[in-house]
Amino acid sequence: MKNEDLFERAKAVIPGGVDSPVRAFRKVGGTPRFIVGASGPYLFDAEGKRYIDFVLSWGPMILGHGHPSVVEALKNQAETGTSYGAPTELEIMMAETICQAIPSIERVRFVNSGTEAVMSALRLARAFTGRDLIVKFEGCYHGHVDSLLVKAGSGALTFGIPDTAGVPSTIASMTVVLNYNDVNGFREFMAQHGQQIAAVIVEPIAGNMGVVLPKYDFLKSLRQETKQCGALLIFDEVITGFRFCFGSHPDFVGLRPDLTCLGKIIGGGMPVGAFGGRKDIMALLAPEGPVYQAGTLAGNPMAMRAGLATLEVLRTTNPYERLEETLGLFVQDMQAEASRRGIPLAVNHRGSMAGIFFQEGEVRTFADVMKSDTKLYAQFFHALLDRGVYLAPSPYETLFVSTAHGKDEMEKAIVAVREALAII
Ligand code: PMP
């Protein structure tokens, strides 16, 4: 079977041939690889080609593909039922694990995706505060929630404008878009409008404009100002939860949000999301309170089992330092090679995630990200793909490594990177 043939067949029945736009390779050109299997750090496509996988299903597969503990958990669960639509002890175990690992989460509810988690958290924040406006930051992505698919409008008070067809401007105008890492801009805005804000939502480490690391002062100002104005602070940790430590990194350094959204890793590769936080806020959720939120497959036992197995491996093996080291060495080598060849390359990385930007200097803001050479990224991407290395098919996505990425794979990947940098 050819990837091209499959893509043609897919396009005849699925819009654009894919179920999520970035999979279509539009930002880098070419034909998406149709995957028939995966194992450890590898993906296998329909043409029988093997790739070292640095996408990892966009983040969930921190243990690599087919980790034996996760597979066993799923097999066992499949034999006893895949969904009951009734409560299970597994949900309690997952909730207990999360509440223990992330102290700011006192109560948590499970949903099926990150998008759902964010959407529900916003509804809750609006109900709790009795206010409508939400603040987000340019370059952060929080799923395809209507009110967050917005970009900054013009004017001093920049109410958002729709960033996609199908979002009414009245809904977009419920969102204000500010600049990531801009402490003064945020303080000034809150001084004027803070009393109208229901919630400020942020990726505490941004992973949807490549990787952009937060200034500590920026996160601190979010906490201080929201508290002062009676707005809620929501950390969207769909990518970052359980990625840098067993829990939430900001929570560990004393930056406690009111609500947190989770997904990806906590589902171990099964569809999952979660939102949780202060118990006085979570108490507003139905059936305890008046905020309606529900799901046929929410907290389903397959996702809970895969998540519990993944978290148990992370808790007992504590692979975080090793992941950081694995990625750090890879990045170091990539940068050294780029600089030898006079190719401008900035890489932001922390833990198991990295953002690759073909540009000079530091990348700390969305405006910085926009300066990067996306054509060069596309060439780099294809040179690596030809060499059996699978990066995200977009310059604005994150590179991930897993615990299954051993010395052998990383050495092979480095050789491929050196060759790729030589020809782009
Ligand atoms: N929040 C963040 C930070 C994300 O990165 C994503 C997806 N990449 C989402 C929310 C939405 O999650 P999902 O795709 O599971 O709906």
Tab-separated table of C-alpha atoms and ligand atoms in Angstrom:
chain	number	residue	atom	x	y	z
A	1	MET	CA	0.000	0.000	0.000
A	2	LYS	CA	1.217	3.476	-0.830
A	3	ASN	CA	0.783	6.480	1.434
A	4	GLU	CA	-0.256	8.481	-1.621
A	5	ASP	CA	-3.009	6.033	-2.556
A	6	LEU	CA	-4.284	5.973	1.000
A	7	PHE	CA	-4.286	9.760	1.098
A	8	GLU	CA	-6.367	9.901	-2.094
A	9	ARG	CA	-8.803	7.334	-0.689
A	10	ALA	CA	-8.989	9.229	2.595
A	11	LYS	CA	-9.677	12.542	0.875
A	12	ALA	CA	-12.661	11.031	-0.894
A	13	VAL	CA	-14.416	10.368	2.421
A	14	ILE	CA	-12.725	12.510	5.111
A	15	PRO	CA	-12.298	16.281	4.659
A	16	GLY	CA	-8.650	16.870	3.760
A	17	GLY	CA	-8.051	13.165	4.352
A	18	VAL	CA	-7.386	13.634	8.068
A	19	ASP	CA	-9.209	13.882	11.379
A	20	SER	CA	-7.066	16.733	12.706
A	21	PRO	CA	-5.712	19.381	10.313
A	22	VAL	CA	-2.025	19.384	11.210
A	23	ARG	CA	-1.757	15.705	10.246
A	24	ALA	CA	-2.279	16.681	6.601
A	25	PHE	CA	1.299	18.025	6.163
A	26	ARG	CA	-0.041	21.345	4.779
A	27	LYS	CA	2.613	23.351	6.644
A	28	VAL	CA	5.484	21.285	5.264
A	29	GLY	CA	4.062	19.950	2.004
A	30	GLY	CA	4.013	16.346	0.823
A	31	THR	CA	1.974	13.294	1.682
A	32	PRO	CA	1.137	12.308	5.236
A	33	ARG	CA	2.422	8.922	6.311
A	34	PHE	CA	-0.354	6.462	7.058
A	35	ILE	CA	0.649	4.577	10.143
A	36	VAL	CA	0.062	0.867	10.484
A	37	GLY	CA	1.851	0.244	13.764
A	38	ALA	CA	4.176	1.542	16.446
A	39	SER	CA	6.574	0.083	18.946
A	40	GLY	CA	8.739	1.814	21.566
A	41	PRO	CA	10.266	4.870	19.847
A	42	TYR	CA	9.235	3.759	16.333
A	43	LEU	CA	6.350	4.315	13.939
A	44	PHE	CA	5.777	2.100	10.885
A	45	ASP	CA	3.999	3.396	7.810
A	46	ALA	CA	1.909	1.665	5.160
A	47	GLU	CA	4.938	1.351	2.873
A	48	GLY	CA	6.835	-0.608	5.498
A	49	LYS	CA	9.131	2.253	6.401
A	50	ARG	CA	10.259	2.773	10.003
A	51	TYR	CA	10.580	6.184	11.650
A	52	ILE	CA	12.019	7.314	14.965
A	53	ASP	CA	8.970	9.065	16.369
A	54	PHE	CA	9.456	12.542	17.843
A	55	VAL	CA	5.749	13.397	17.710
A	56	LEU	CA	4.548	10.656	20.041
A	57	SER	CA	0.884	11.222	19.266
A	58	TRP	CA	1.443	14.921	20.084
A	59	GLY	CA	2.573	14.201	23.604
A	60	PRO	CA	0.745	11.369	25.348
A	61	MET	CA	3.240	8.575	24.639
A	62	ILE	CA	5.871	9.597	27.200
A	63	LEU	CA	6.644	5.893	27.726
A	64	GLY	CA	6.870	5.248	23.984
A	65	HIS	CA	4.477	3.019	22.061
A	66	GLY	CA	3.194	-0.245	23.458
A	67	HIS	CA	4.757	-0.041	26.898
A	68	PRO	CA	4.206	-3.528	28.382
A	69	SER	CA	2.464	-2.211	31.525
A	70	VAL	CA	0.032	-0.146	29.489
A	71	VAL	CA	-0.651	-2.964	27.034
A	72	GLU	CA	-1.308	-5.412	29.845
A	73	ALA	CA	-3.624	-2.988	31.605
A	74	LEU	CA	-5.611	-2.445	28.404
A	75	LYS	CA	-5.823	-6.172	27.612
A	76	ASN	CA	-7.078	-6.956	31.086
A	77	GLN	CA	-9.625	-4.179	30.959
A	78	ALA	CA	-10.866	-5.084	27.477
A	79	GLU	CA	-11.737	-8.534	28.789
A	80	THR	CA	-13.856	-7.099	31.582
A	81	GLY	CA	-15.606	-4.396	29.586
A	82	THR	CA	-14.642	-1.265	27.711
A	83	SER	CA	-17.303	1.129	28.960
A	84	TYR	CA	-20.034	0.903	31.556
A	85	GLY	CA	-21.509	4.403	31.768
A	86	ALA	CA	-21.509	3.948	35.534
A	87	PRO	CA	-18.919	4.831	38.169
A	88	THR	CA	-15.859	2.649	38.770
A	89	GLU	CA	-13.137	2.455	41.388
A	90	LEU	CA	-10.663	3.174	38.572
A	91	GLU	CA	-11.923	6.755	38.363
A	92	ILE	CA	-11.444	7.161	42.108
A	93	MET	CA	-7.904	5.791	41.820
A	94	MET	CA	-7.076	8.196	38.980
A	95	ALA	CA	-8.607	11.128	40.846
A	96	GLU	CA	-6.723	10.232	44.036
A	97	THR	CA	-3.467	9.923	42.118
A	98	ILE	CA	-3.931	13.326	40.481
A	99	CYS	CA	-5.042	15.109	43.671
A	100	GLN	CA	-2.044	13.725	45.529
A	101	ALA	CA	0.413	14.645	42.790
A	102	ILE	CA	-0.963	18.155	42.172
A	103	PRO	CA	-1.929	19.746	45.495
A	104	SER	CA	-3.895	22.621	43.915
A	105	ILE	CA	-6.309	20.024	42.522
A	106	GLU	CA	-8.699	19.131	45.320
A	107	ARG	CA	-11.428	17.727	43.090
A	108	VAL	CA	-11.151	16.539	39.504
A	109	ARG	CA	-13.504	15.425	36.771
A	110	PHE	CA	-12.623	13.319	33.722
A	111	VAL	CA	-13.654	14.058	30.151
A	112	ASN	CA	-12.555	12.721	26.760
A	113	SER	CA	-10.204	15.377	25.391
A	114	GLY	CA	-8.209	18.441	26.268
A	115	THR	CA	-10.713	20.582	24.407
A	116	GLU	CA	-13.538	19.329	26.597
A	117	ALA	CA	-11.501	19.915	29.737
A	118	VAL	CA	-10.846	23.542	28.792
A	119	MET	CA	-14.408	24.173	27.654
A	120	SER	CA	-15.756	22.851	30.949
A	121	ALA	CA	-13.234	24.787	33.036
A	122	LEU	CA	-14.258	28.030	31.326
A	123	ARG	CA	-17.942	27.362	31.961
A	124	LEU	CA	-17.182	26.707	35.588
A	125	ALA	CA	-15.071	29.859	35.916
A	126	ARG	CA	-17.846	31.955	34.415
A	127	ALA	CA	-20.405	30.459	36.766
A	128	PHE	CA	-18.171	30.916	39.811
A	129	THR	CA	-17.284	34.537	39.113
A	130	GLY	CA	-20.526	35.623	37.458
A	131	ARG	CA	-18.382	37.254	34.762
A	132	ASP	CA	-18.056	36.518	31.049
A	133	LEU	CA	-14.667	37.665	29.788
A	134	ILE	CA	-11.711	35.334	29.394
A	135	VAL	CA	-8.077	36.342	28.892
A	136	LYS	CA	-5.797	34.155	26.789
A	137	PHE	CA	-2.335	34.691	25.335
A	138	GLU	CA	-1.394	34.810	21.690
A	139	GLY	CA	0.281	31.611	20.539
A	140	CYS	CA	-1.257	29.470	23.273
A	141	TYR	CA	-3.693	26.812	22.051
A	142	HIS	CA	-6.373	25.386	24.272
A	143	GLY	CA	-8.238	23.079	21.925
A	144	HIS	CA	-10.930	23.995	19.445
A	145	VAL	CA	-13.221	25.689	21.947
A	146	ASP	CA	-15.259	28.379	20.117
A	147	SER	CA	-14.383	31.217	22.457
A	148	LEU	CA	-10.656	30.416	22.330
A	149	LEU	CA	-10.255	30.124	18.557
A	150	VAL	CA	-9.597	33.825	18.461
A	151	LYS	CA	-6.787	36.152	17.606
A	152	ALA	CA	-6.027	39.587	18.926
A	153	GLY	CA	-8.216	42.319	17.484
A	154	SER	CA	-6.881	45.792	16.879
A	155	GLY	CA	-7.329	48.635	19.317
A	156	ALA	CA	-6.276	49.373	22.857
A	157	LEU	CA	-8.678	46.955	24.452
A	158	THR	CA	-8.148	44.027	22.148
A	159	PHE	CA	-11.248	41.915	22.290
A	160	GLY	CA	-10.598	38.821	20.229
A	161	ILE	CA	-11.821	38.309	16.694
A	162	PRO	CA	-12.639	34.870	15.240
A	163	ASP	CA	-9.613	32.922	14.050
A	164	THR	CA	-11.767	30.459	12.126
A	165	ALA	CA	-14.962	30.490	10.136
A	166	GLY	CA	-17.952	29.415	12.167
A	167	VAL	CA	-17.193	31.275	15.389
A	168	PRO	CA	-19.628	34.166	15.865
A	169	SER	CA	-17.890	37.464	16.547
A	170	THR	CA	-20.020	37.864	19.678
A	171	ILE	CA	-18.424	34.716	21.094
A	172	ALA	CA	-14.904	35.762	20.049
A	173	SER	CA	-15.466	39.125	21.685
A	174	MET	CA	-15.800	37.346	25.037
A	175	THR	CA	-12.060	36.694	24.853
A	176	VAL	CA	-9.210	39.133	25.209
A	177	VAL	CA	-5.873	38.153	23.693
A	178	LEU	CA	-2.696	39.447	25.331
A	179	ASN	CA	1.022	38.829	24.753
A	180	TYR	CA	2.720	35.829	26.354
A	181	ASN	CA	5.526	36.771	28.761
A	182	ASP	CA	4.510	40.459	28.728
A	183	VAL	CA	4.259	41.232	32.431
A	184	ASN	CA	3.630	44.966	32.054
A	185	GLY	CA	1.021	44.543	29.347
A	186	PHE	CA	-0.860	42.083	31.518
A	187	ARG	CA	-0.642	44.270	34.654
A	188	GLU	CA	-1.891	47.314	32.772
A	189	PHE	CA	-4.768	45.402	31.282
A	190	MET	CA	-5.841	43.949	34.606
A	191	ALA	CA	-5.600	47.322	36.327
A	192	GLN	CA	-8.199	48.637	33.880
A	193	HIS	CA	-10.410	45.632	33.212
A	194	GLY	CA	-9.594	43.045	35.872
A	195	GLN	CA	-12.997	43.320	37.529
A	196	GLN	CA	-14.692	42.078	34.335
A	197	ILE	CA	-12.499	39.015	33.899
A	198	ALA	CA	-13.826	35.554	34.757
A	199	ALA	CA	-10.582	33.716	34.096
A	200	VAL	CA	-7.103	33.961	32.702
A	201	ILE	CA	-6.038	30.811	30.896
A	202	VAL	CA	-2.427	30.048	30.012
A	203	GLU	CA	-0.103	27.236	29.052
A	204	PRO	CA	2.425	27.591	31.885
A	205	ILE	CA	5.023	26.330	29.427
A	206	ALA	CA	3.808	27.110	25.942
A	207	GLY	CA	3.893	24.139	23.585
A	208	ASN	CA	1.745	25.258	20.687
A	209	MET	CA	4.020	27.899	19.181
A	210	GLY	CA	6.984	25.588	19.269
A	211	VAL	CA	8.134	25.633	22.884
A	212	VAL	CA	8.268	29.006	24.618
A	213	LEU	CA	9.393	29.039	28.205
A	214	PRO	CA	7.650	31.387	30.621
A	215	LYS	CA	9.384	34.068	32.600
A	216	TYR	CA	8.788	33.242	36.259
A	217	ASP	CA	7.655	36.838	36.819
A	218	PHE	CA	5.064	36.437	34.120
A	219	LEU	CA	3.438	33.422	35.769
A	220	LYS	CA	3.732	35.121	39.142
A	221	SER	CA	1.997	38.241	37.861
A	222	LEU	CA	-0.857	36.103	36.526
A	223	ARG	CA	-1.350	34.626	39.975
A	224	GLN	CA	-1.123	37.949	41.802
A	225	GLU	CA	-3.325	39.993	39.518
A	226	THR	CA	-6.077	37.405	39.108
A	227	LYS	CA	-6.260	36.971	42.856
A	228	GLN	CA	-6.511	40.681	43.385
A	229	CYS	CA	-9.274	41.095	40.793
A	230	GLY	CA	-11.331	38.082	41.813
A	231	ALA	CA	-10.646	36.334	38.501
A	232	LEU	CA	-9.667	32.687	38.314
A	233	LEU	CA	-6.329	31.450	37.025
A	234	ILE	CA	-6.487	28.361	34.812
A	235	PHE	CA	-3.332	26.498	33.907
A	236	ASP	CA	-3.761	24.494	30.745
A	237	GLU	CA	-1.428	21.603	31.433
A	238	VAL	CA	-2.796	19.313	28.749
A	239	ILE	CA	0.733	18.974	27.355
A	240	THR	CA	2.753	19.751	30.461
A	241	GLY	CA	0.973	17.813	33.219
A	242	PHE	CA	3.211	14.984	34.521
A	243	ARG	CA	5.797	15.920	31.873
A	244	PHE	CA	8.526	17.569	33.982
A	245	CYS	CA	7.886	15.882	37.298
A	246	PHE	CA	5.262	13.631	38.815
A	247	GLY	CA	2.617	16.337	38.878
A	248	SER	CA	2.695	19.971	37.856
A	249	HIS	CA	5.903	21.942	37.687
A	250	PRO	CA	4.376	25.367	38.512
A	251	ASP	CA	2.466	23.854	41.407
A	252	PHE	CA	5.763	22.514	42.768
A	253	VAL	CA	7.352	25.953	42.670
A	254	GLY	CA	4.429	27.427	44.570
A	255	LEU	CA	2.381	28.847	41.703
A	256	ARG	CA	-1.029	27.417	42.345
A	257	PRO	CA	-3.791	27.991	39.843
A	258	ASP	CA	-7.473	27.846	40.765
A	259	LEU	CA	-8.173	25.305	38.030
A	260	THR	CA	-5.983	23.023	35.941
A	261	CYS	CA	-6.721	21.229	32.677
A	262	LEU	CA	-5.030	17.931	31.939
A	263	GLY	CA	-4.982	15.435	29.069
A	264	LYS	CA	-2.486	13.518	26.941
A	265	ILE	CA	-0.107	11.759	29.403
A	266	ILE	CA	-2.830	10.998	31.956
A	267	GLY	CA	-4.619	8.896	29.335
A	268	GLY	CA	-1.575	6.855	28.353
A	269	GLY	CA	-2.557	7.140	24.674
A	270	MET	CA	-6.305	6.674	25.164
A	271	PRO	CA	-8.707	9.606	24.671
A	272	VAL	CA	-8.846	11.527	27.933
A	273	GLY	CA	-8.967	14.940	29.511
A	274	ALA	CA	-9.508	16.216	33.035
A	275	PHE	CA	-10.142	19.462	34.802
A	276	GLY	CA	-9.862	20.105	38.481
A	277	GLY	CA	-8.908	22.526	41.196
A	278	ARG	CA	-10.311	24.242	44.263
A	279	LYS	CA	-13.111	22.288	45.836
A	280	ASP	CA	-15.312	25.355	46.343
A	281	ILE	CA	-15.198	25.955	42.583
A	282	MET	CA	-15.566	22.304	41.574
A	283	ALA	CA	-18.583	22.050	43.902
A	284	LEU	CA	-20.531	24.081	41.353
A	285	LEU	CA	-20.492	21.156	38.922
A	286	ALA	CA	-23.625	19.087	38.396
A	287	PRO	CA	-24.879	17.040	40.172
A	288	GLU	CA	-23.474	18.899	43.202
A	289	GLY	CA	-24.106	22.338	41.736
A	290	PRO	CA	-25.801	24.180	38.874
A	291	VAL	CA	-23.086	23.961	36.161
A	292	TYR	CA	-24.014	21.232	33.717
A	293	GLN	CA	-21.266	19.041	32.294
A	294	ALA	CA	-21.428	15.391	31.247
A	295	GLY	CA	-20.045	12.651	28.977
A	296	THR	CA	-21.129	9.200	27.763
A	297	LEU	CA	-17.577	7.856	27.794
A	298	ALA	CA	-16.162	10.193	30.460
A	299	GLY	CA	-13.807	8.401	32.833
A	300	ASN	CA	-14.160	5.222	30.786
A	301	PRO	CA	-12.272	2.245	32.165
A	302	MET	CA	-9.917	1.774	29.193
A	303	ALA	CA	-8.632	5.350	29.475
A	304	MET	CA	-8.432	5.136	33.259
A	305	ARG	CA	-6.467	1.861	33.109
A	306	ALA	CA	-4.024	3.159	30.478
A	307	GLY	CA	-3.598	6.370	32.448
A	308	LEU	CA	-3.113	4.638	35.768
A	309	ALA	CA	-0.550	2.263	34.264
A	310	THR	CA	1.350	5.169	32.684
A	311	LEU	CA	1.335	7.237	35.863
A	312	GLU	CA	2.439	4.239	37.914
A	313	VAL	CA	5.465	3.717	35.665
A	314	LEU	CA	6.311	7.438	35.870
A	315	ARG	CA	5.948	7.452	39.655
A	316	THR	CA	8.039	4.361	40.272
A	317	THR	CA	10.782	4.937	37.690
A	318	ASN	CA	11.035	8.734	37.919
A	319	PRO	CA	12.482	9.090	34.405
A	320	TYR	CA	12.338	12.883	34.291
A	321	GLU	CA	16.032	13.653	34.624
A	322	ARG	CA	16.906	11.022	32.066
A	323	LEU	CA	14.375	12.420	29.589
A	324	GLU	CA	15.805	15.901	30.004
A	325	GLU	CA	19.316	14.579	29.508
A	326	THR	CA	18.356	12.560	26.408
A	327	LEU	CA	16.757	15.570	24.785
A	328	GLY	CA	19.426	18.003	26.017
A	329	LEU	CA	22.233	16.064	24.324
A	330	PHE	CA	20.257	15.811	21.103
A	331	VAL	CA	19.556	19.549	21.073
A	332	GLN	CA	23.169	20.385	21.904
A	333	ASP	CA	24.400	18.360	18.976
A	334	MET	CA	21.792	19.845	16.641
A	335	GLN	CA	22.765	23.375	17.625
A	336	ALA	CA	26.489	22.721	17.339
A	337	GLU	CA	26.035	21.310	13.841
A	338	ALA	CA	23.807	24.218	12.787
A	339	SER	CA	26.296	26.751	14.071
A	340	ARG	CA	29.185	24.956	12.267
A	341	ARG	CA	27.201	25.352	9.082
A	342	GLY	CA	26.159	28.941	9.750
A	343	ILE	CA	22.464	28.018	9.949
A	344	PRO	CA	20.583	30.205	12.436
A	345	LEU	CA	18.871	27.849	14.882
A	346	ALA	CA	17.280	28.508	18.264
A	347	VAL	CA	15.945	25.591	20.277
A	348	ASN	CA	13.869	26.016	23.412
A	349	HIS	CA	13.642	22.875	25.453
A	350	ARG	CA	12.676	21.605	28.849
A	351	GLY	CA	12.214	18.052	30.030
A	352	SER	CA	11.009	15.929	27.154
A	353	MET	CA	9.815	18.768	24.911
A	354	ALA	CA	11.591	21.062	22.472
A	355	GLY	CA	10.729	23.760	19.939
A	356	ILE	CA	12.961	24.183	16.889
A	357	PHE	CA	13.144	27.668	15.378
A	358	PHE	CA	15.275	28.522	12.382
A	359	GLN	CA	16.271	31.983	13.508
A	360	GLU	CA	18.847	33.959	15.471
A	361	GLY	CA	18.515	34.926	19.091
A	362	GLU	CA	16.150	34.103	21.906
A	363	VAL	CA	12.551	33.070	21.353
A	364	ARG	CA	10.471	34.333	24.283
A	365	THR	CA	7.354	35.752	22.645
A	366	PHE	CA	4.845	34.968	19.917
A	367	ALA	CA	6.366	37.786	17.829
A	368	ASP	CA	9.768	36.052	18.128
A	369	VAL	CA	8.232	32.762	17.000
A	370	MET	CA	6.789	34.457	13.921
A	371	LYS	CA	10.298	35.452	12.819
A	372	SER	CA	11.417	31.889	12.302
A	373	ASP	CA	12.078	30.539	8.802
A	374	THR	CA	9.253	28.085	8.177
A	375	LYS	CA	10.501	27.123	4.708
A	376	LEU	CA	13.764	25.966	6.214
A	377	TYR	CA	11.822	23.958	8.785
A	378	ALA	CA	9.877	22.261	5.970
A	379	GLN	CA	13.144	21.320	4.238
A	380	PHE	CA	14.610	20.051	7.502
A	381	PHE	CA	11.439	18.076	8.186
A	382	HIS	CA	11.541	16.329	4.799
A	383	ALA	CA	15.282	15.676	4.925
A	384	LEU	CA	14.711	13.947	8.261
A	385	LEU	CA	11.605	12.103	7.118
A	386	ASP	CA	13.625	10.666	4.212
A	387	ARG	CA	16.131	9.475	6.790
A	388	GLY	CA	13.552	7.763	8.983
A	389	VAL	CA	13.071	10.517	11.558
A	390	TYR	CA	9.549	11.782	12.141
A	391	LEU	CA	9.224	15.354	13.436
A	392	ALA	CA	5.982	17.281	13.789
A	393	PRO	CA	4.771	18.302	10.323
A	394	SER	CA	4.559	21.944	11.380
A	395	PRO	CA	7.143	24.494	12.523
A	396	TYR	CA	4.924	25.532	15.423
A	397	GLU	CA	4.603	22.179	17.130
A	398	THR	CA	6.641	20.448	19.773
A	399	LEU	CA	9.266	17.746	19.479
A	400	PHE	CA	8.843	15.082	22.169
A	401	VAL	CA	11.081	12.272	23.394
A	402	SER	CA	9.956	9.247	25.370
A	403	THR	CA	11.564	6.873	27.827
A	404	ALA	CA	11.760	4.391	24.939
A	405	HIS	CA	14.169	6.660	23.042
A	406	GLY	CA	17.431	4.924	23.902
A	407	LYS	CA	21.025	5.654	23.023
A	408	ASP	CA	20.792	3.780	19.765
A	409	GLU	CA	17.804	5.742	18.440
A	410	MET	CA	19.211	9.072	19.571
A	411	GLU	CA	22.536	8.369	17.877
A	412	LYS	CA	20.751	7.447	14.656
A	413	ALA	CA	18.632	10.585	14.929
A	414	ILE	CA	21.720	12.752	15.407
A	415	VAL	CA	23.380	11.305	12.322
A	416	ALA	CA	20.194	12.067	10.388
A	417	VAL	CA	20.081	15.621	11.785
A	418	ARG	CA	23.695	16.245	10.748
A	419	GLU	CA	22.987	14.986	7.237
A	420	ALA	CA	19.772	17.015	7.042
A	421	LEU	CA	21.491	20.223	8.140
A	422	ALA	CA	24.140	19.603	5.481
A	423	ILE	CA	21.611	19.636	2.643
A	424	ILE	CA	19.009	22.230	3.601
B	1	PMP	N1	-4.620	22.428	25.506
B	1	PMP	C1	-3.378	22.291	25.055
B	1	PMP	C2	-2.269	23.020	25.730
B	1	PMP	C3	-3.113	21.471	23.958
B	1	PMP	O1	-1.867	21.354	23.498
B	1	PMP	C4	-4.178	20.789	23.350
B	1	PMP	C5	-3.982	19.879	22.147
B	1	PMP	N2	-2.760	19.784	21.621
B	1	PMP	C6	-5.462	20.961	23.865
B	1	PMP	C7	-5.644	21.789	24.947
B	1	PMP	C8	-6.636	20.267	23.259
B	1	PMP	O2	-6.570	18.913	23.519
B	1	PMP	P1	-7.338	17.854	22.587
B	1	PMP	O3	-6.637	17.879	21.273
B	1	PMP	O4	-7.213	16.564	23.329
B	1	PMP	O5	-8.746	18.315	22.488
